[in-house]
Short mmCIF file of C-alpha atoms in Angstrom, two decimals:
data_model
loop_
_atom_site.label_atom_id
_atom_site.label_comp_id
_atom_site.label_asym_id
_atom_site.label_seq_id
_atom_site.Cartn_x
_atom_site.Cartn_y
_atom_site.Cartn_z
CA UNK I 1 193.38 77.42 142.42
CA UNK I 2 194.13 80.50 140.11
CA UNK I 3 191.57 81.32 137.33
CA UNK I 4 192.70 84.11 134.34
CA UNK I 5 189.75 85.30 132.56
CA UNK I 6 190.47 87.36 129.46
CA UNK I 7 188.46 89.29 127.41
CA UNK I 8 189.37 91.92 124.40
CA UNK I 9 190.48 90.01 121.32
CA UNK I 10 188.95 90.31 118.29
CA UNK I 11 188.85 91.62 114.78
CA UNK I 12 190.21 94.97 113.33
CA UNK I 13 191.20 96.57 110.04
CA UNK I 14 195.63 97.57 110.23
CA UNK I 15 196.29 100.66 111.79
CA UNK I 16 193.59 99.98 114.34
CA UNK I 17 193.58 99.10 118.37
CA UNK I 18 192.33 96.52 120.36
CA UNK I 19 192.75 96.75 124.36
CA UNK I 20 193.27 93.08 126.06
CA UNK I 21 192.06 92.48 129.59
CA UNK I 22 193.12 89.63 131.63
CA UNK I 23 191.61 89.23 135.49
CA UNK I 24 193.63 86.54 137.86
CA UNK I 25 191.05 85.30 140.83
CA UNK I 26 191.18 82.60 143.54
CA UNK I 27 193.49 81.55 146.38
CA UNK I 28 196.17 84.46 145.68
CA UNK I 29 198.86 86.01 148.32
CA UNK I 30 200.93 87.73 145.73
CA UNK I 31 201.38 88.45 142.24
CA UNK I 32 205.18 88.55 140.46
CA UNK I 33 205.19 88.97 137.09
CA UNK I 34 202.42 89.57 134.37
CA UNK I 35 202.91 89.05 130.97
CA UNK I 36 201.09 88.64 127.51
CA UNK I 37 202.26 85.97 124.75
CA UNK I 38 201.16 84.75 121.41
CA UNK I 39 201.39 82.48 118.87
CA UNK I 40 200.60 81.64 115.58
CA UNK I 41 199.48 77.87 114.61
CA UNK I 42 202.93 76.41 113.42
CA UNK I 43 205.24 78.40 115.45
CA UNK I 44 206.53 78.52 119.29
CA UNK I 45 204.47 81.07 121.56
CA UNK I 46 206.63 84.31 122.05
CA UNK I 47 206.30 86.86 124.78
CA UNK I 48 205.04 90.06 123.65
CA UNK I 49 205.42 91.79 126.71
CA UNK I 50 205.71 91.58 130.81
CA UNK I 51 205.30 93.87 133.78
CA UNK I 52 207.14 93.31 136.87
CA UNK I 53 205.72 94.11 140.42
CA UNK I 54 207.29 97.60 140.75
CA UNK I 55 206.35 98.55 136.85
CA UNK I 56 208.94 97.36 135.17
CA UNK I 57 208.05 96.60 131.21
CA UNK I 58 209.87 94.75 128.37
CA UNK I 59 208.86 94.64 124.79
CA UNK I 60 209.10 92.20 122.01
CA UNK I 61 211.15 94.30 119.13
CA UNK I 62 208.66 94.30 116.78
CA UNK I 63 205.60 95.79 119.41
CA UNK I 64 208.26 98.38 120.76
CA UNK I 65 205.93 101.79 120.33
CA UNK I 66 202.59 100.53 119.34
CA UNK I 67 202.03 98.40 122.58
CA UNK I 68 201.77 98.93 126.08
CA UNK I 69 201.25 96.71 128.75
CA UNK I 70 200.20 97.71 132.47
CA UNK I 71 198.90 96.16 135.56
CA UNK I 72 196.07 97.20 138.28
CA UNK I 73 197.20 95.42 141.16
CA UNK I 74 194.29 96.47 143.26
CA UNK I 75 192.18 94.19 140.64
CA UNK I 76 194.79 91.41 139.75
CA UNK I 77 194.41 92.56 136.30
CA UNK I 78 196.65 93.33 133.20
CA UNK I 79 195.93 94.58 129.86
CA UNK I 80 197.49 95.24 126.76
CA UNK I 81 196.77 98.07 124.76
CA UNK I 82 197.45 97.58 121.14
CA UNK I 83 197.64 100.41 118.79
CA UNK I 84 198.53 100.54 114.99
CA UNK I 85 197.70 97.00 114.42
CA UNK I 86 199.65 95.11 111.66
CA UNK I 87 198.13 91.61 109.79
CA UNK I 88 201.16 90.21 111.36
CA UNK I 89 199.77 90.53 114.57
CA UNK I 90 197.42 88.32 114.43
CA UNK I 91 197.71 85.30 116.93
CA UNK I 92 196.02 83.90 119.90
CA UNK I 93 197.02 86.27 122.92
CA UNK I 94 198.07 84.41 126.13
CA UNK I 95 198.23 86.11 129.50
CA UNK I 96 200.60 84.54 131.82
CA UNK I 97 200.74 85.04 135.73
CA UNK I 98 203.56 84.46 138.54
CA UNK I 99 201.63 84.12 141.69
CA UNK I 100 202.06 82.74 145.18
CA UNK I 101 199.26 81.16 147.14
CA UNK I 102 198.05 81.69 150.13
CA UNK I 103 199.83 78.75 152.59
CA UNK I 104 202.34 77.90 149.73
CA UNK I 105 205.81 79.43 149.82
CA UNK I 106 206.45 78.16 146.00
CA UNK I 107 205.69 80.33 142.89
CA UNK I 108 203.08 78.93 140.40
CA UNK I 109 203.04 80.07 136.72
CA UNK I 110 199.26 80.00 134.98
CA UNK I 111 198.08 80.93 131.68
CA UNK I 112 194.80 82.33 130.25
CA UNK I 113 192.48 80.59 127.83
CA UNK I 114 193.73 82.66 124.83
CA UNK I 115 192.00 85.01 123.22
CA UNK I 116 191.74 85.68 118.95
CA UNK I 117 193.31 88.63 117.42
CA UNK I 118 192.84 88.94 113.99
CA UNK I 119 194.09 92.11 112.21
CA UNK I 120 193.42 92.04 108.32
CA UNK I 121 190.91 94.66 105.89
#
């Protein structure tokens, strides 16, 4: 019912940037919250960051400053812009969605496929 494309990931040397995309489509009323997570193989996913409806942004500590996350609600899209990349960065990148559906009163939470960012010289 919901489909999250992203695109963006990939590899760069530290100190570099890498902007993430991530495009919600189908049977969509409204979109809540946006967010981006990641994880590394071994350990729990952690959010990196979210965007509320009205613009409202929180940060994982250690992205405070070097990453921003906004939202185009005209698209259904939100992106991450990465800057000053560290080698402890690197992780799949999840984008996760709130939505309602059209006809459905309920909220639904979906994720994207992941994408691979890999930060190392």
């Amino acid at each position: 019912q919901v489909q999250l494309v992203e695109s963006g990931g990939g590899l760069v040397q530290p100190g570099g940037s890498l902007r993430l995309s991530c495009a919600a489509s189908g049977s969509i009323f409204s979109i809540y919250v946006m967010a981006w997570h990641r994880q590394v193989p071994g350990k729990q996913r952690e959010l990196v960051a979210a965007i509320s409806t009205i613009g409202s942004t929180n940060y994982l500590d250690s992205v405070k400053g070097r990453f921003t996350i906004s939202r185009d609600n005209a698209e259904n899209t939100v992106y991450l812009q990465m800057n000053n990349l560290k080698p402890e960065d690197t992780a799949v990148y999840y984008c996760k969605v709130e939505v309602r559906l059209h006809g459905a009163p309920a909220r639904y939470q979906y994720w994207g496929q992941g994408t691979q960012v890999t930060v190392s010289s």
